[in-house]
Short mmCIF file of C-alpha atoms and ligand atoms in Angstrom, two decimals:
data_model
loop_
_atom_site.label_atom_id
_atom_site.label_comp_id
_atom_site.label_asym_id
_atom_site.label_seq_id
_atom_site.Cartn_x
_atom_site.Cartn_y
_atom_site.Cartn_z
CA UNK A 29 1.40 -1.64 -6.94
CA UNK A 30 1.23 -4.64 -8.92
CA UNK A 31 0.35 -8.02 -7.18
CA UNK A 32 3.83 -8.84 -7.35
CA UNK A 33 5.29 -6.14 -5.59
CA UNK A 34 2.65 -6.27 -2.67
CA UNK A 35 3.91 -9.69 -2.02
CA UNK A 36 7.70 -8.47 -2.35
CA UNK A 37 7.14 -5.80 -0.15
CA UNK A 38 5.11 -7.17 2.10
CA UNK A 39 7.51 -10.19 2.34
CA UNK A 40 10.63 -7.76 2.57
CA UNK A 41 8.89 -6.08 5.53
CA UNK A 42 7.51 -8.77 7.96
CA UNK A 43 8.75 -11.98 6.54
CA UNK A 44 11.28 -12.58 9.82
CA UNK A 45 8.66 -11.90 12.45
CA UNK A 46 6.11 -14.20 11.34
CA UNK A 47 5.14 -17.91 10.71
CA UNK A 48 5.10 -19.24 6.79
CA UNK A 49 1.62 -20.01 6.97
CA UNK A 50 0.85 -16.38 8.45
CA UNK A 51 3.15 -14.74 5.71
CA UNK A 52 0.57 -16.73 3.52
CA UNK A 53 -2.68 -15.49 4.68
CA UNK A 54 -1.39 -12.10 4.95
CA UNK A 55 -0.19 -11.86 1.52
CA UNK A 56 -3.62 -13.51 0.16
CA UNK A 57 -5.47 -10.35 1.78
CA UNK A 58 -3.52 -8.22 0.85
CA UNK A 59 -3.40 -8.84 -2.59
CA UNK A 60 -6.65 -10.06 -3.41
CA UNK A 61 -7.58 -6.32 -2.37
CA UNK A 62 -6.37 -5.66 -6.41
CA UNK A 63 -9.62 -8.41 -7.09
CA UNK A 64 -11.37 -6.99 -10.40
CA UNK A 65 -14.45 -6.22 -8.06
CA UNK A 66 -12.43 -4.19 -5.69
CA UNK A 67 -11.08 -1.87 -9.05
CA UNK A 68 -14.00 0.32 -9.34
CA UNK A 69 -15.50 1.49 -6.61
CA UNK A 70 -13.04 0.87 -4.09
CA UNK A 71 -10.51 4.18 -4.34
CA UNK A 72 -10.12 3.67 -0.52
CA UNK A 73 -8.80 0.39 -0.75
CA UNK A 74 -5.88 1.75 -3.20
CA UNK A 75 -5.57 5.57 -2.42
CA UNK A 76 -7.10 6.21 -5.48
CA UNK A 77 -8.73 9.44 -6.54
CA UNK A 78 -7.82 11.56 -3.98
CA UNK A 79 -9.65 9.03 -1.09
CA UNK A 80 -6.86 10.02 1.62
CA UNK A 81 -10.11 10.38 4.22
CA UNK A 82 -11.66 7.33 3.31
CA UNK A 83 -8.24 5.77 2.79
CA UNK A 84 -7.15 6.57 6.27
CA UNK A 85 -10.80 5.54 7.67
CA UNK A 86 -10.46 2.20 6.05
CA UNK A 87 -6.67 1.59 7.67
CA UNK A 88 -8.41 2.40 11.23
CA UNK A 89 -11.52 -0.04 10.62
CA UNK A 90 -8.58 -3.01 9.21
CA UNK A 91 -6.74 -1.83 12.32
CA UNK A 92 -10.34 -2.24 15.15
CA UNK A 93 -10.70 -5.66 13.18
CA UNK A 94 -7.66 -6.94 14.51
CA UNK A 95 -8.16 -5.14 17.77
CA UNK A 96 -11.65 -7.24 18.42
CA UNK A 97 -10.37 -10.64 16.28
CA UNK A 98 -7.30 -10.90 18.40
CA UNK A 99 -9.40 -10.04 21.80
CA UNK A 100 -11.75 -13.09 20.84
CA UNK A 101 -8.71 -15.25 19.83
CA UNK A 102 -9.27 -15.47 16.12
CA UNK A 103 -6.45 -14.76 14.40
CA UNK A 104 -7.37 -16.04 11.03
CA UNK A 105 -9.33 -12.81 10.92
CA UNK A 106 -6.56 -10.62 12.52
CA UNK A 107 -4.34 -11.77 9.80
CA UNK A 108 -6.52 -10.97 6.82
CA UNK A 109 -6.86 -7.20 8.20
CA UNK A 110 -3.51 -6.87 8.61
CA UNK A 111 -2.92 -8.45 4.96
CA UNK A 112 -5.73 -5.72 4.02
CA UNK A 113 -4.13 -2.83 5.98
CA UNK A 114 -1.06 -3.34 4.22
CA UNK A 115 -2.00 -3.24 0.72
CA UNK A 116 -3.79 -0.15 1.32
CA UNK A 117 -0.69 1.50 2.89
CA UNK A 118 1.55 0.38 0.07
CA UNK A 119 -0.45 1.48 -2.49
CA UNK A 120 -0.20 5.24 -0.77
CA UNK A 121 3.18 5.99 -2.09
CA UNK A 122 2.09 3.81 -5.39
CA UNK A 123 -0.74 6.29 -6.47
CA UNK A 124 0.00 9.52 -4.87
CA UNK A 125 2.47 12.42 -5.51
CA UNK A 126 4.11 11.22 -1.67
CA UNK A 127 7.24 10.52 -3.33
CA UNK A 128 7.39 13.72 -5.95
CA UNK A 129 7.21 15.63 -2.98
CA UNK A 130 9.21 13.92 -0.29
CA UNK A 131 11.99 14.07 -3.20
CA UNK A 132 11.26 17.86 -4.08
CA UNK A 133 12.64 18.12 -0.26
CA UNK A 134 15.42 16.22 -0.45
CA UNK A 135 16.49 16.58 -3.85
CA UNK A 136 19.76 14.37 -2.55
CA UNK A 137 17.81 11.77 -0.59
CA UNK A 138 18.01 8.34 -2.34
CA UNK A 139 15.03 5.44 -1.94
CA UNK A 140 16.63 4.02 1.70
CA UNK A 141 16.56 7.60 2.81
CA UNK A 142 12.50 8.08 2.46
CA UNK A 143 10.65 8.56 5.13
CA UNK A 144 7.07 7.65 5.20
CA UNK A 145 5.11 9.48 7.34
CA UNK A 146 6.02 12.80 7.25
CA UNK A 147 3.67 15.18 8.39
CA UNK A 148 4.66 18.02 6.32
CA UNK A 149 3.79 16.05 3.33
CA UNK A 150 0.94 14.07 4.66
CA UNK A 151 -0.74 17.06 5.32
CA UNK A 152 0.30 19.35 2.43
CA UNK A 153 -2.73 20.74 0.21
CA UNK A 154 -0.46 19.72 -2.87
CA UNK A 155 -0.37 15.96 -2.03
CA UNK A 156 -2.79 14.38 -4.74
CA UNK A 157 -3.46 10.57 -5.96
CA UNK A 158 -4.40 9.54 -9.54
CA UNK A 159 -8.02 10.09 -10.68
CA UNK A 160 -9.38 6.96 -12.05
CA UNK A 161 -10.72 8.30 -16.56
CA UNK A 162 -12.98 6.04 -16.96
CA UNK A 163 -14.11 4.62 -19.61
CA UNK A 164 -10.33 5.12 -21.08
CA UNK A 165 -8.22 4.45 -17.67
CA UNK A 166 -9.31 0.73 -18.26
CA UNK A 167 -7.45 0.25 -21.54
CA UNK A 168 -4.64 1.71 -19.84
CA UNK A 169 -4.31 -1.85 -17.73
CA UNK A 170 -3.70 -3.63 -20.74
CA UNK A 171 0.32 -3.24 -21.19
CA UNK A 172 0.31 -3.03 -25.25
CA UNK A 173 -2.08 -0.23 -25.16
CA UNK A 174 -0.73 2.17 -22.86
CA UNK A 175 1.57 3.86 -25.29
CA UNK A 176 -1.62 4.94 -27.65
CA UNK A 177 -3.96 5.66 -23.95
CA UNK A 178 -1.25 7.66 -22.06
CA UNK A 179 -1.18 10.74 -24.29
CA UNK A 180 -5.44 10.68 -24.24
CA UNK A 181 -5.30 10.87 -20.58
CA UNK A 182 -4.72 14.11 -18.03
CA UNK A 183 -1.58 13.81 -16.07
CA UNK A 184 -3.00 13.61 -12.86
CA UNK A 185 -4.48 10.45 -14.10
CA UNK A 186 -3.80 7.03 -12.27
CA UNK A 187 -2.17 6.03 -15.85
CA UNK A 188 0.37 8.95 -15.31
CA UNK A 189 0.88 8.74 -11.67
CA UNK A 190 1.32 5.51 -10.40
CA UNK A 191 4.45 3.98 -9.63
CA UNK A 192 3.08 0.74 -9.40
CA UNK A 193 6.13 -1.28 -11.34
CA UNK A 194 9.75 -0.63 -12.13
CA UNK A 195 9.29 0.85 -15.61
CA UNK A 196 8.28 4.28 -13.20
CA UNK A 197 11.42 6.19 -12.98
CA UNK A 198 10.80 6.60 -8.66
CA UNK A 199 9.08 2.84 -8.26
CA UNK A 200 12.52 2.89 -5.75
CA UNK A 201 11.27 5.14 -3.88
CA UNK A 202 7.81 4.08 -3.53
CA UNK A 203 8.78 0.25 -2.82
CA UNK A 204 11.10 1.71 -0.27
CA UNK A 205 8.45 3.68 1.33
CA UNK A 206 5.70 1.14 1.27
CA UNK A 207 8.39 -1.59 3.11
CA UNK A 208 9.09 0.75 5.66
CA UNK A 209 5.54 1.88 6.31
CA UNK A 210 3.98 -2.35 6.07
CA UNK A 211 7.29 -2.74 9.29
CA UNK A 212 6.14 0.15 11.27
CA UNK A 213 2.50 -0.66 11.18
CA UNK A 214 3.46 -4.30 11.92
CA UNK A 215 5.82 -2.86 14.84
CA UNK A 216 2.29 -0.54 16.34
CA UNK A 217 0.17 -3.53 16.39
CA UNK A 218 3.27 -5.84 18.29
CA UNK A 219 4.10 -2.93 20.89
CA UNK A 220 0.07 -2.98 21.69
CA UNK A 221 0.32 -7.21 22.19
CA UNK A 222 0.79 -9.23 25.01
CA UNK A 223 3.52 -11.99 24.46
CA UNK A 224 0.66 -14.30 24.26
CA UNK A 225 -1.90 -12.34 21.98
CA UNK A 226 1.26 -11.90 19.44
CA UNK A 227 2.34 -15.40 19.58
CA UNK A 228 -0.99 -16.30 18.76
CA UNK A 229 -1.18 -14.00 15.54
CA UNK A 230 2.17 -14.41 14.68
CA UNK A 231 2.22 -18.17 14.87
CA UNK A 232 5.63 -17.67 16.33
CA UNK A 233 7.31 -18.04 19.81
CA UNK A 234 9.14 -14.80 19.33
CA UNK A 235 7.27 -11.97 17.66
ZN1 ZN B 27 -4.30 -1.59 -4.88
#
């Protein structure tokens, strides 16, 4: 997803259950995970290349940070995993063939329909994310050169696959998906709160 969207979705999703400042740091974590440093190297942080393992391992570790942070009070640190969980669960359904085949099931389904975390598709041998061609992938970040880098690169290239923006005829779908999935992680971590641990981290009264 592009920096924008994070923030939309991310925004979209949570926005009514937290504080402003919260909302803040959240969004600052999760979208400085999209930091030039964190584009090679990282696949885990995005989905990328086929890191569903990794991916997952990574969403676990964001979700024991917040586990410990909260336990020692410091929710500065609770709220930057959570920002970091979420970008890494949006970009799921940004850089993998989740939608394609959620879709190829319910050819009717529109983008409020999807459901994302289906098992049958989480755990389906066909469910791929974009490989990352470098040295030629790069160029395909700069928006007037993608029409001369897109027909160089294999389609089960990132270039090809994501659905990272509106121009990508399901980006619906994918946004959709992504706001649903950044609210039900949010719900998990509330329903494993005390009142008092989730005021603290939400900066709210009411979580
Ligand atoms: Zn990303």
């Amino acid at each position: 997803m592009k920096k924008y969207y994070h923030r939309k979705i991310t925004t979209d999703a949570i926005q009514e259950y937290v504080g402003v400042d919260v909302m803040e740091t959240i969004i600052g974590a999760n979208i400085g995970q999209d930091a030039i440093r964190f584009q090679f190297g990282h696949d885990h942080f995005h989905y990328d290349n086929n890191s569903f393992v990794a991916g997952d391992r990574y969403c676990d570790e964001q979700r024991s940070i917040i586990r410990s942070a909260i336990a020692r009070s410091d929710a500065q640190t609770a709220r930057e995993a959570f920002g970091r969980l979420s970008h890494t669960v949006q970009d799921l359904y940004a850089h993998s063939n989740y939608v394609a085949l959620w879709r190829e099931m319910f050819p009717a389904g529109n983008p409020e329909q999807v459901e994302p975390e289906l098992r049958n598709i989480l755990a389906n041998g066909r469910l791929h994310s974009g490989k990352l061609y470098y040295p030629l992938e790069a160029l395909s970040f700069i928006e007037k050169l993608q029409p001369t880098v897109l027909p160089l690169l294999p389609r089960d290239s990132h270039a090809w696959m994501n659905l990272d923006d509106p121009s990508k005829p399901d980006f619906n779908y994918a946004y959709s998906a992504a706001v649903k999935r950044t609210r039900t992680e949010y719900a998990t971590l509330v329903s494993s709160l005390s009142q008092s641990d989730l005021k603290l981290f939400a900066g709210l009264e009411k979580g």
